[in-house]
Short mmCIF file of C-alpha atoms and ligand atoms in Angstrom, two decimals:
data_model
loop_
_atom_site.label_atom_id
_atom_site.label_comp_id
_atom_site.label_asym_id
_atom_site.label_seq_id
_atom_site.Cartn_x
_atom_site.Cartn_y
_atom_site.Cartn_z
CA MET Q 1029 14.05 -35.89 58.76
CA TYR Q 1030 12.72 -33.05 60.87
CA LEU Q 1031 11.83 -32.95 64.57
CA ASP Q 1032 8.51 -31.20 65.00
CA VAL Q 1033 8.65 -30.01 68.62
CA GLN Q 1034 5.54 -28.59 70.27
CA TYR Q 1035 5.29 -27.76 73.94
CA ARG Q 1036 2.58 -26.45 76.24
CA GLN Q 1037 2.73 -25.21 79.82
CA ARG Q 1038 0.39 -24.26 82.62
CA GLN Q 1039 1.48 -22.92 85.95
CA LYS Q 1040 -0.01 -24.04 89.21
CA ALA Q 1041 -3.21 -22.18 90.01
CA GLY Q 1042 -2.46 -18.95 91.87
CA GLU Q 1043 1.18 -18.76 90.78
CA GLU Q 1044 2.47 -16.18 88.40
CA LEU Q 1045 5.33 -18.24 87.03
CA CYS Q 1046 5.60 -21.83 85.93
CA GLY Q 1047 8.07 -23.85 87.97
CA ASP Q 1048 8.95 -25.95 84.93
CA SER Q 1049 11.31 -24.79 82.23
CA ILE Q 1050 11.58 -25.98 78.64
CA ALA Q 1051 14.37 -25.39 76.14
CA VAL Q 1052 14.45 -26.22 72.44
CA HIS Q 1053 17.75 -25.75 70.69
CA ARG Q 1054 18.18 -26.45 67.02
CA GLY Q 1055 21.81 -26.49 65.95
CA ASP Q 1056 23.20 -27.28 62.53
CA ASP Q 1057 23.82 -30.90 63.29
CA GLU Q 1058 21.78 -31.60 66.39
CA THR Q 1059 18.66 -30.74 68.31
CA VAL Q 1060 18.76 -30.47 72.11
CA LEU Q 1061 15.60 -30.51 74.19
CA VAL Q 1062 15.39 -29.99 77.95
CA LEU Q 1063 12.47 -30.10 80.34
CA ALA Q 1064 13.34 -29.18 83.93
CA ASP Q 1065 10.92 -29.18 86.84
CA GLY Q 1066 11.98 -27.09 89.83
CA LEU Q 1067 11.02 -28.32 93.25
CA GLY Q 1068 7.96 -26.60 94.60
CA SER Q 1069 6.19 -23.94 92.62
CA GLY Q 1070 6.22 -20.26 91.86
CA VAL Q 1071 9.24 -17.99 91.64
CA LYS Q 1072 11.71 -20.24 93.43
CA ALA Q 1073 10.83 -23.30 91.38
CA ASN Q 1074 10.95 -21.20 88.24
CA ILE Q 1075 14.45 -19.97 88.99
CA LEU Q 1076 15.70 -23.45 89.84
CA ALA Q 1077 14.18 -25.01 86.76
CA THR Q 1078 15.45 -22.24 84.50
CA LEU Q 1079 18.95 -22.53 85.94
CA THR Q 1080 18.97 -26.31 85.46
CA GLN Q 1081 17.65 -26.00 81.94
CA LYS Q 1082 20.22 -23.34 81.00
CA ILE Q 1083 23.18 -25.27 82.41
CA ALA Q 1084 22.03 -28.47 80.74
CA LEU Q 1085 21.49 -26.77 77.40
CA THR Q 1086 24.77 -24.88 77.45
CA LEU Q 1087 26.86 -27.90 78.36
CA VAL Q 1088 25.09 -30.35 76.07
CA LYS Q 1089 25.52 -27.88 73.21
CA ALA Q 1090 29.22 -27.74 74.07
CA HIS Q 1091 29.31 -31.53 73.62
CA LEU Q 1092 30.32 -32.30 77.15
CA PRO Q 1093 29.72 -35.88 78.18
CA ILE Q 1094 26.42 -36.31 79.95
CA GLU Q 1095 28.12 -37.23 83.26
CA GLU Q 1096 29.83 -33.85 83.36
CA VAL Q 1097 26.60 -32.06 82.55
CA VAL Q 1098 24.85 -33.80 85.39
CA GLU Q 1099 27.77 -33.34 87.79
CA THR Q 1100 27.79 -29.65 87.06
CA ILE Q 1101 24.07 -29.36 87.66
CA ALA Q 1102 24.34 -31.36 90.88
CA ALA Q 1103 27.28 -29.28 92.09
CA THR Q 1104 25.74 -25.94 91.16
CA LEU Q 1105 22.29 -26.44 92.51
CA PRO Q 1106 21.94 -26.83 96.28
CA THR Q 1107 19.72 -29.60 97.50
CA CYS Q 1108 16.60 -28.61 99.33
CA LYS Q 1109 17.47 -28.40 103.02
CA VAL Q 1110 14.01 -29.24 104.26
CA ARG Q 1111 13.42 -32.26 102.10
CA ASN Q 1112 17.05 -33.11 101.37
CA LEU Q 1113 16.18 -33.52 97.71
CA ALA Q 1114 17.89 -32.28 94.62
CA TYR Q 1115 15.75 -29.46 93.73
CA SER Q 1116 15.21 -29.78 90.03
CA THR Q 1117 14.30 -32.89 88.08
CA PHE Q 1118 15.05 -32.92 84.37
CA THR Q 1119 14.89 -34.71 81.04
CA ILE Q 1120 17.49 -34.09 78.35
CA ILE Q 1121 17.22 -35.29 74.77
CA ARG Q 1122 19.94 -34.81 72.21
CA THR Q 1123 19.32 -35.92 68.63
CA ALA Q 1124 21.92 -35.78 65.86
CA ALA Q 1125 20.98 -35.07 62.26
CA ASP Q 1126 20.96 -38.80 61.47
CA GLY Q 1127 18.50 -39.51 64.29
CA ALA Q 1128 21.03 -40.89 66.79
CA THR Q 1129 19.55 -39.89 70.13
CA GLU Q 1130 20.66 -39.75 73.73
CA LEU Q 1131 18.10 -39.53 76.47
CA VAL Q 1132 18.87 -38.75 80.11
CA GLU Q 1133 16.18 -38.62 82.74
CA PHE Q 1134 16.37 -37.57 86.34
CA ASP Q 1135 13.18 -38.14 88.28
CA ASN Q 1136 10.75 -36.78 85.69
CA PRO Q 1137 8.02 -39.18 84.54
CA PRO Q 1138 9.60 -41.54 81.97
CA VAL Q 1139 9.46 -40.32 78.40
CA PHE Q 1140 6.73 -41.93 76.29
CA PHE Q 1141 8.05 -43.42 73.06
CA TYR Q 1142 5.94 -44.49 70.07
CA ARG Q 1143 7.04 -46.27 66.94
CA ASP Q 1144 4.65 -47.27 64.15
CA GLY Q 1145 1.88 -45.82 66.29
CA LEU Q 1146 2.55 -48.18 69.20
CA LEU Q 1147 3.98 -47.59 72.63
CA HIS Q 1148 7.49 -48.99 72.89
CA ASP Q 1149 9.72 -49.55 75.82
CA LEU Q 1150 13.05 -47.77 75.81
CA PRO Q 1151 15.48 -49.99 77.70
CA ARG Q 1152 17.09 -47.61 80.19
CA GLN Q 1153 20.29 -48.01 82.10
CA GLU Q 1154 20.54 -46.80 85.60
CA ARG Q 1155 23.49 -44.61 86.24
CA ARG Q 1156 24.77 -42.90 89.34
CA VAL Q 1157 26.41 -39.52 89.05
CA GLY Q 1158 27.35 -38.20 92.46
CA ALA Q 1159 24.25 -38.40 94.58
CA LEU Q 1160 21.88 -38.58 91.63
CA THR Q 1161 20.47 -41.70 90.02
CA LEU Q 1162 19.80 -41.18 86.35
CA GLN Q 1163 18.12 -43.21 83.65
CA GLN Q 1164 20.01 -43.16 80.42
CA THR Q 1165 19.42 -44.63 76.99
CA ALA Q 1166 20.62 -44.25 73.42
CA PHE Q 1167 18.59 -45.12 70.36
CA THR Q 1168 17.99 -43.97 66.81
CA LEU Q 1169 14.90 -42.02 65.90
CA ARG Q 1170 13.29 -42.61 62.55
CA GLU Q 1171 10.45 -41.10 60.61
CA GLY Q 1172 7.08 -41.51 62.29
CA ASP Q 1173 8.54 -41.85 65.80
CA VAL Q 1174 6.93 -39.78 68.53
CA LEU Q 1175 8.38 -38.86 71.93
CA VAL Q 1176 6.35 -37.20 74.65
CA VAL Q 1177 8.00 -35.61 77.68
CA VAL Q 1178 5.85 -34.48 80.60
CA SER Q 1179 6.36 -32.99 84.02
CA ASP Q 1180 4.62 -34.63 86.98
CA GLY Q 1181 1.88 -32.02 86.74
CA VAL Q 1182 0.55 -34.18 83.90
CA THR Q 1183 0.84 -37.55 85.65
CA HIS Q 1184 -0.72 -36.03 88.79
CA ALA Q 1185 -3.54 -34.31 86.92
CA GLY Q 1186 -6.80 -34.78 88.75
CA ILE Q 1187 -5.47 -35.40 92.24
CA GLY Q 1188 -7.98 -34.04 94.66
CA GLY Q 1189 -10.54 -33.91 91.88
CA ARG Q 1190 -11.61 -36.22 89.14
CA GLU Q 1191 -8.74 -38.69 89.49
CA PRO Q 1192 -7.94 -39.30 93.16
CA LEU Q 1193 -4.66 -40.99 92.26
CA GLY Q 1194 -3.83 -38.64 89.45
CA TRP Q 1195 -3.93 -39.45 85.76
CA ARG Q 1196 -0.84 -41.69 86.05
CA TRP Q 1197 1.68 -42.86 83.48
CA GLU Q 1198 -0.08 -45.95 82.12
CA PRO Q 1199 -3.43 -44.33 81.26
CA ILE Q 1200 -1.59 -41.39 79.72
CA ALA Q 1201 0.51 -43.78 77.65
CA ARG Q 1202 -2.63 -45.44 76.32
CA HIS Q 1203 -4.33 -42.13 75.70
CA LEU Q 1204 -1.33 -40.92 73.72
CA GLU Q 1205 -1.19 -44.14 71.78
CA VAL Q 1206 -4.66 -43.49 70.38
CA LEU Q 1207 -3.65 -39.98 69.33
CA VAL Q 1208 -0.36 -41.11 67.85
CA SER Q 1209 -1.88 -44.06 66.00
CA HIS Q 1210 -4.14 -41.58 64.22
CA ASP Q 1211 -1.05 -39.87 62.94
CA LEU Q 1212 -2.01 -36.56 64.47
CA GLU Q 1213 0.31 -33.61 64.17
CA ALA Q 1214 2.60 -32.92 67.12
CA GLU Q 1215 0.64 -29.74 67.88
CA GLU Q 1216 -2.64 -31.65 67.90
CA VAL Q 1217 -1.23 -34.21 70.32
CA ALA Q 1218 0.13 -31.42 72.53
CA ASP Q 1219 -3.17 -29.50 72.53
CA ASN Q 1220 -5.17 -32.61 73.25
CA LEU Q 1221 -2.92 -33.68 76.10
CA LEU Q 1222 -3.05 -30.25 77.72
CA GLU Q 1223 -6.80 -30.11 77.29
CA ALA Q 1224 -7.16 -33.53 78.90
CA ALA Q 1225 -4.98 -32.49 81.85
CA ASP Q 1226 -6.95 -29.26 82.19
CA GLY Q 1227 -10.14 -31.29 82.20
CA LEU Q 1228 -8.89 -33.48 85.02
CA TYR Q 1229 -7.78 -30.48 87.05
CA GLN Q 1230 -11.18 -28.91 86.47
CA GLY Q 1231 -9.75 -25.44 86.30
CA ASN Q 1232 -7.73 -25.80 89.46
CA VAL Q 1233 -4.25 -26.75 88.27
CA GLY Q 1234 -2.63 -28.42 91.28
CA ASP Q 1235 0.93 -28.50 89.98
CA ASP Q 1236 3.00 -26.90 87.25
CA THR Q 1237 2.09 -28.78 84.09
CA SER Q 1238 4.46 -29.00 81.13
CA LEU Q 1239 4.52 -31.24 78.14
CA MET Q 1240 6.59 -31.53 75.01
CA VAL Q 1241 5.63 -33.59 71.96
CA ILE Q 1242 8.34 -34.48 69.46
CA LYS Q 1243 7.41 -36.01 66.14
CA CYS Q 1244 9.91 -37.12 63.49
CA ARG Q 1245 8.63 -36.39 60.03
CA PRO Q 1246 9.81 -35.00 56.71
CA TYR Q 1247 10.43 -31.23 56.56
CA ARG Q 1248 7.57 -29.50 54.78
CA GLU Q 1249 8.02 -26.61 52.40
CA VAL Q 1250 5.41 -24.50 50.66
CA THR Q 1251 6.10 -22.04 47.85
CA LEU Q 1252 3.24 -19.68 47.05
CA ALA Q 1253 3.14 -17.26 44.10
CA VAL Q 1254 0.75 -14.35 44.53
CA GLY Q 1255 0.38 -11.40 42.17
CA PRO Q 1256 2.01 -10.78 38.80
CA PRO Q 1257 5.53 -9.25 38.88
CA ARG Q 1258 5.83 -5.59 37.96
CA GLN Q 1259 8.42 -6.24 35.25
CA GLU Q 1260 7.30 -8.65 32.60
CA ARG Q 1261 10.72 -10.25 32.39
CA ASP Q 1262 10.25 -11.38 36.00
CA ASP Q 1263 7.32 -13.56 34.94
CA THR Q 1264 9.76 -16.23 33.84
CA VAL Q 1265 11.86 -15.81 36.97
CA MET Q 1266 8.85 -16.27 39.23
CA ALA Q 1267 7.43 -19.21 37.28
CA THR Q 1268 10.79 -20.97 37.14
CA ARG Q 1269 11.36 -20.52 40.85
CA LEU Q 1270 7.92 -21.91 41.62
CA ALA Q 1271 8.29 -24.85 39.26
CA ALA Q 1272 11.72 -25.73 40.68
CA ALA Q 1273 10.67 -25.42 44.33
CA ASP Q 1274 10.67 -28.41 46.69
CA GLY Q 1275 7.45 -29.37 48.36
CA THR Q 1276 4.01 -27.91 47.84
CA LYS Q 1277 3.42 -25.37 45.07
CA ILE Q 1278 0.57 -22.90 45.25
CA VAL Q 1279 -0.64 -20.06 43.04
CA CYS Q 1280 -3.08 -17.44 44.33
CA GLY Q 1281 -4.72 -15.03 41.90
CA GLY Q 1282 -6.34 -15.47 38.49
CA THR Q 1283 -3.89 -13.25 36.63
CA THR Q 1284 -0.95 -14.90 38.38
CA ALA Q 1285 -2.33 -18.34 37.53
CA LYS Q 1286 -2.59 -17.32 33.89
CA LEU Q 1287 0.98 -16.14 33.71
CA ILE Q 1288 2.31 -19.21 35.49
CA ALA Q 1289 0.40 -21.50 33.13
CA ARG Q 1290 1.63 -19.50 30.15
CA GLU Q 1291 5.27 -19.50 31.32
CA LEU Q 1292 5.22 -23.22 32.09
CA ASN Q 1293 3.40 -23.97 28.87
CA ARG Q 1294 0.55 -25.69 30.66
CA THR Q 1295 -3.20 -25.25 30.57
CA LEU Q 1296 -5.21 -23.49 33.26
CA GLU Q 1297 -8.70 -24.75 34.00
CA VAL Q 1298 -11.38 -23.60 36.38
CA ASP Q 1299 -12.34 -26.38 38.77
CA LEU Q 1300 -16.05 -26.23 39.49
CA SER Q 1301 -16.11 -29.60 41.25
CA VAL Q 1302 -15.45 -27.90 44.59
CA ASP Q 1303 -18.76 -26.57 45.78
CA ALA Q 1304 -17.83 -23.41 47.66
CA ARG Q 1305 -20.05 -20.49 46.86
CA ASP Q 1306 -18.62 -17.95 49.25
CA MET Q 1307 -15.43 -17.54 47.26
CA PRO Q 1308 -14.30 -17.85 43.64
CA PRO Q 1309 -13.53 -21.41 42.49
CA PRO Q 1310 -10.05 -22.95 42.42
CA GLY Q 1311 -8.23 -23.79 39.23
CA LYS Q 1312 -5.96 -26.51 37.96
CA ILE Q 1313 -2.47 -26.34 36.50
CA ALA Q 1314 -0.54 -29.59 36.04
CA GLY Q 1315 2.26 -29.86 38.58
CA ILE Q 1316 0.85 -27.13 40.84
CA ASP Q 1317 -0.79 -28.46 44.00
CA LEU Q 1318 -3.28 -25.66 44.48
CA VAL Q 1319 -4.49 -22.81 42.28
CA THR Q 1320 -6.91 -20.29 43.76
CA GLU Q 1321 -8.26 -16.82 43.21
CA GLY Q 1322 -6.37 -14.07 45.06
CA VAL Q 1323 -7.48 -11.67 47.77
CA ILE Q 1324 -10.91 -13.09 48.61
CA THR Q 1325 -9.55 -16.61 49.03
CA ILE Q 1326 -6.52 -15.40 51.02
CA MET Q 1327 -8.83 -13.40 53.28
CA HIS Q 1328 -10.90 -16.54 53.97
CA ALA Q 1329 -7.72 -18.58 54.44
CA ILE Q 1330 -6.46 -16.17 57.10
CA ASP Q 1331 -9.79 -16.58 58.88
CA ALA Q 1332 -9.62 -20.35 58.57
CA LEU Q 1333 -5.98 -20.63 59.64
CA ASP Q 1334 -6.51 -21.23 63.35
CA ALA Q 1335 -9.35 -23.69 63.17
CA VAL Q 1336 -8.73 -25.60 59.97
CA ARG Q 1337 -8.75 -29.41 60.12
CA LEU Q 1338 -5.18 -30.54 59.56
CA HIS Q 1339 -5.92 -34.06 58.41
CA LYS Q 1340 -8.86 -36.05 57.31
CA PRO Q 1341 -9.46 -38.51 60.13
CA ARG Q 1342 -8.93 -42.13 59.19
CA VAL Q 1343 -11.08 -43.52 61.94
CA GLN Q 1344 -13.77 -41.79 63.84
CA VAL Q 1345 -12.93 -41.55 67.52
CA HIS Q 1346 -15.54 -40.15 69.83
CA ASP Q 1347 -14.29 -41.05 73.19
CA VAL Q 1348 -10.90 -42.44 73.98
CA HIS Q 1349 -11.95 -44.06 77.23
CA TYR Q 1350 -14.67 -45.91 75.40
CA LEU Q 1351 -12.00 -47.79 73.51
CA TYR Q 1352 -10.59 -49.04 76.78
CA GLY Q 1353 -13.87 -50.14 78.22
CA ARG Q 1354 -14.40 -47.37 80.72
CA PRO Q 1355 -17.86 -45.98 81.19
CA ALA Q 1356 -18.42 -42.87 79.16
CA LYS Q 1357 -19.47 -40.73 82.08
CA GLN Q 1358 -16.02 -41.09 83.57
CA ALA Q 1359 -14.37 -40.01 80.36
CA ALA Q 1360 -12.12 -37.11 81.10
CA PHE Q 1361 -11.86 -36.03 77.51
CA ALA Q 1362 -13.30 -36.78 74.15
CA LEU Q 1363 -11.78 -36.61 70.74
CA ALA Q 1364 -14.79 -35.67 68.71
CA ARG Q 1365 -14.73 -35.54 64.94
CA PRO Q 1366 -17.63 -34.74 62.67
CA ALA Q 1367 -19.08 -37.92 61.19
CA ALA Q 1368 -19.13 -36.66 57.61
CA PRO Q 1369 -16.58 -33.89 57.28
CA THR Q 1370 -17.76 -31.17 54.95
CA PRO Q 1371 -15.58 -30.93 51.85
CA GLU Q 1372 -12.80 -28.43 52.02
CA ASN Q 1373 -13.16 -25.13 50.19
CA PRO Q 1374 -10.09 -23.63 48.46
CA ALA Q 1375 -9.40 -21.26 51.37
CA GLU Q 1376 -9.38 -24.17 53.81
CA THR Q 1377 -7.09 -26.17 51.55
CA LEU Q 1378 -4.77 -23.18 51.42
CA ALA Q 1379 -4.95 -22.75 55.20
CA ARG Q 1380 -4.25 -26.45 55.74
CA TYR Q 1381 -1.16 -26.44 53.51
CA LEU Q 1382 0.14 -23.37 55.32
CA ARG Q 1383 -0.55 -24.76 58.78
CA LEU Q 1384 1.30 -27.97 57.96
CA ALA Q 1385 4.30 -26.15 56.49
CA ASP Q 1386 7.58 -25.63 58.31
CA ARG Q 1387 8.85 -23.16 55.76
CA VAL Q 1388 6.78 -20.87 53.55
CA THR Q 1389 8.24 -18.91 50.64
CA LEU Q 1390 5.91 -16.20 49.34
CA LEU Q 1391 6.70 -15.06 45.80
CA LEU Q 1392 5.01 -11.68 45.76
CA GLY Q 1393 4.49 -9.90 42.44
CA CYS Q 1394 4.08 -6.14 42.65
CA ALA Q 1395 2.50 -5.24 39.32
CA LEU Q 1396 0.47 -2.05 39.53
CA ASN Q 1397 -3.26 -2.31 39.29
CA PRO Q 1398 -4.03 -3.60 35.83
CA ALA Q 1399 -6.10 -1.06 33.92
CA HIS Q 1400 -8.97 -3.51 33.60
CA GLN Q 1401 -9.57 -3.71 37.32
CA ASN Q 1402 -12.53 -2.06 38.89
CA PRO Q 1403 -11.62 0.87 41.10
CA GLU Q 1404 -14.84 0.49 43.09
CA LEU Q 1405 -13.84 -2.91 44.37
CA PRO Q 1406 -11.16 -3.40 47.00
CA MET Q 1407 -8.90 -5.37 44.71
CA HIS Q 1408 -6.16 -2.80 44.89
CA LEU Q 1409 -2.52 -3.51 45.49
CA GLY Q 1410 -2.46 -2.14 49.03
CA LEU Q 1411 -4.97 -4.72 50.17
CA LYS Q 1412 -2.97 -7.55 48.67
CA PHE Q 1413 0.24 -6.39 50.40
CA HIS Q 1414 -1.61 -5.97 53.64
CA LEU Q 1415 -3.05 -9.49 53.42
CA VAL Q 1416 0.28 -11.09 52.53
CA ASP Q 1417 1.90 -9.24 55.40
CA HIS Q 1418 -0.78 -10.30 57.83
CA LEU Q 1419 -0.55 -13.89 56.65
CA ALA Q 1420 3.24 -13.89 57.03
CA GLN Q 1421 2.89 -12.57 60.58
CA LYS Q 1422 0.37 -15.22 61.54
CA LEU Q 1423 2.59 -17.96 60.15
CA ARG Q 1424 5.67 -16.62 61.93
CA ALA Q 1425 3.73 -16.49 65.18
CA ARG Q 1426 3.18 -20.22 64.72
CA GLY Q 1427 6.93 -20.76 64.56
CA LYS Q 1428 7.21 -21.17 60.81
CA THR Q 1429 10.05 -19.80 58.74
CA VAL Q 1430 8.56 -17.32 56.28
CA GLU Q 1431 10.46 -15.70 53.44
CA VAL Q 1432 8.88 -13.05 51.22
CA VAL Q 1433 10.48 -12.62 47.80
CA THR Q 1434 9.19 -9.53 45.99
CA TYR Q 1435 9.21 -8.89 42.25
CA ASP Q 1436 9.04 -5.15 41.77
CA MET S 194 -20.14 -27.16 20.39
CA ARG S 195 -20.74 -23.59 21.50
CA THR S 196 -19.47 -22.30 24.86
CA ILE S 197 -20.59 -19.92 27.55
CA GLU S 198 -17.77 -19.07 29.95
CA VAL S 199 -18.75 -17.10 33.02
CA CYS S 200 -15.94 -15.21 34.72
CA LEU S 201 -15.68 -16.16 38.39
CA GLY S 202 -12.64 -13.97 39.12
CA SER S 203 -12.38 -11.67 42.13
CA SER S 204 -14.34 -8.74 40.71
CA CYS S 205 -16.99 -10.73 38.91
CA PHE S 206 -17.42 -13.00 41.92
CA LEU S 207 -18.22 -9.97 44.08
CA LYS S 208 -20.71 -8.80 41.47
CA GLY S 209 -22.68 -12.03 41.67
CA ALA S 210 -21.06 -14.23 39.02
CA TYR S 211 -22.34 -17.47 40.58
CA ALA S 212 -25.95 -16.32 40.12
CA VAL S 213 -25.22 -15.61 36.46
CA LEU S 214 -23.54 -19.01 36.08
CA ASP S 215 -26.52 -20.74 37.68
CA THR S 216 -28.88 -18.91 35.34
CA PHE S 217 -27.01 -20.12 32.27
CA VAL S 218 -26.86 -23.69 33.58
CA ALA S 219 -30.63 -23.64 34.23
CA LEU S 220 -31.37 -22.23 30.77
CA GLN S 221 -29.09 -24.77 29.12
CA ARG S 222 -31.02 -27.61 30.79
CA GLN S 223 -34.39 -26.01 30.17
CA HIS S 224 -33.66 -25.86 26.47
CA GLY S 225 -32.14 -29.34 26.42
CA LEU S 226 -28.87 -27.95 25.11
CA GLU S 227 -26.52 -29.96 27.34
CA ASP S 228 -24.94 -31.58 24.28
CA ASP S 229 -24.73 -28.41 22.23
CA VAL S 230 -23.64 -25.75 24.67
CA ARG S 231 -20.91 -26.04 27.24
CA VAL S 232 -21.30 -23.80 30.29
CA ALA S 233 -18.07 -23.30 32.23
CA GLY S 234 -16.35 -21.01 34.70
CA ALA S 235 -13.40 -18.81 33.78
CA PHE S 236 -10.77 -16.69 35.49
CA CYS S 237 -10.49 -12.93 35.05
CA GLN S 238 -11.36 -11.93 31.51
CA GLU S 239 -9.76 -8.53 31.98
CA HIS S 240 -13.03 -6.63 31.71
CA CYS S 241 -13.57 -6.29 35.44
CA ARG S 242 -15.14 -2.86 35.12
CA GLU S 243 -17.95 -4.22 33.01
CA GLY S 244 -18.42 -7.48 34.93
CA VAL S 245 -19.90 -9.96 35.26
CA SER S 246 -17.94 -10.89 32.13
CA VAL S 247 -19.31 -13.72 30.04
CA ALA S 248 -17.54 -15.06 26.97
CA VAL S 249 -19.87 -16.65 24.44
CA ASP S 250 -17.87 -18.43 21.76
CA GLY S 251 -15.00 -16.11 22.60
CA THR S 252 -16.92 -12.82 22.46
CA ILE S 253 -17.14 -11.00 25.78
CA TYR S 254 -20.45 -9.63 27.03
CA SER S 255 -21.24 -7.69 30.15
CA VAL S 256 -23.89 -9.56 32.13
CA PRO S 257 -24.54 -7.75 35.40
CA ASP S 258 -27.58 -9.80 36.49
CA LYS S 259 -29.88 -12.76 35.86
CA ASP S 260 -32.24 -10.82 33.60
CA THR S 261 -29.41 -9.78 31.31
CA ALA S 262 -28.27 -13.40 31.32
CA ARG S 263 -31.73 -14.59 30.23
CA ALA S 264 -32.00 -11.95 27.53
CA LEU S 265 -28.54 -12.79 26.22
CA PHE S 266 -29.30 -16.49 26.19
CA THR S 267 -32.56 -15.96 24.31
CA ARG S 268 -30.83 -13.74 21.79
CA LEU S 269 -27.96 -16.09 21.09
CA PHE S 270 -29.41 -19.53 21.71
CA SER S 271 -33.13 -19.52 20.96
CA THR S 272 -33.84 -22.38 18.52
CA GLU S 273 -34.35 -20.09 15.53
CA SER S 274 -30.99 -18.46 15.84
CA THR S 275 -29.05 -21.67 16.55
CA PRO S 276 -27.10 -22.40 13.41
S1 FES E 2572 -12.78 -10.66 37.37
FE1 FES E 2572 -14.13 -11.00 35.76
S2 FES E 2572 -13.25 -9.84 34.22
FE2 FES E 2572 -11.86 -9.55 35.80
#
């Protein structure tokens, strides 16, 4: 099981720094997540929140009991003299590899928890540590569970504007439930939530706004073979590695597809059922999830990477508020999907697999230009390397682990 | 069954292979040869320089445009020459 963690932040309008601080720590046997919200806004709040987050992370990583973590934070951070308040609220989540999870909350909006697509209550225990009253709970996460942590900039979204009382916890919980029940990716939920908050603030963000979406799902691996190896004996090595890989298997390039099919003793067919005329057609090899042409398709896939549809929607949702009986003109956000999605072309399929991957292994063959290739056309080796490099960079920028294995 | 395989690989694609494919499909229908001739796509035939490459019953021809496609079809598939 893997925790897909996606967070988004906006600072209060006019401030240069966000007064909330988020930490994501992935250890060998645990994941620690912290969201701290410093009192006030701007530089001071940022320093307070960062300090709280760093102390919490360091001590939780060192396996100190939660009481000690909180005591240390309380002792280290002065309370605000004017308001006599502890000056940073926080949420700490620690999940072990088996899903066993501890959640500690101090004055942040309660964490939203979804199981089987439905909002669930997490029975919290109140706990006093020094002057602070904490909410604490322990539970076990399992596949499909979603947790959403927000700072009060989200629950207050709209104050002074579209929502005089702010967005508030309950409506947010219901909004999230619709997103989660559609099995959206963590990043889609995070983007949608931020967009909705932005919409309520109408461009004038009244408070630091932070959110973190955590989705438990299987780890996704993609192995992609592109280009024939320079040494012929590496053909077998590359094909064997691809065939033995976990997860999704992809081949890009006609010549590469031929050698993979040959090495694996399978047939290669051109698939003309996909009607995409702006790139060469995909192919089919048994046991390989996607077979495409090389550079042209990869070029289109790089273009499609940012905007590609990650899932085919199961239900068409136009307006979330509509589902809850609120007049459409009050709807703060809409989740629009095209009624009849156009079929995916091979570049989009490639882009979708890559976007959904956590780890991408690129098996890059470095054979020199085959003599049969046309020197007038930009099919040369340099272009292929450049594209693979560019693709790897874009994927890394999205937080994916990318490994390039070359055969030269 | 005879076959016409049009290369839709990178090079041939850029040289207009889909137009050549469409031409062969249209001619096949026009001549009512759907049951006798199979028109299909193919990956790189390793004759990129001379593309668009078209393999008819395994023999590779260079078919750069629709007109060449028509002429080739007439030559190889007109009723008289069909075995
Ligand atoms: S791409 Fe058609 S022969 Fe190489």
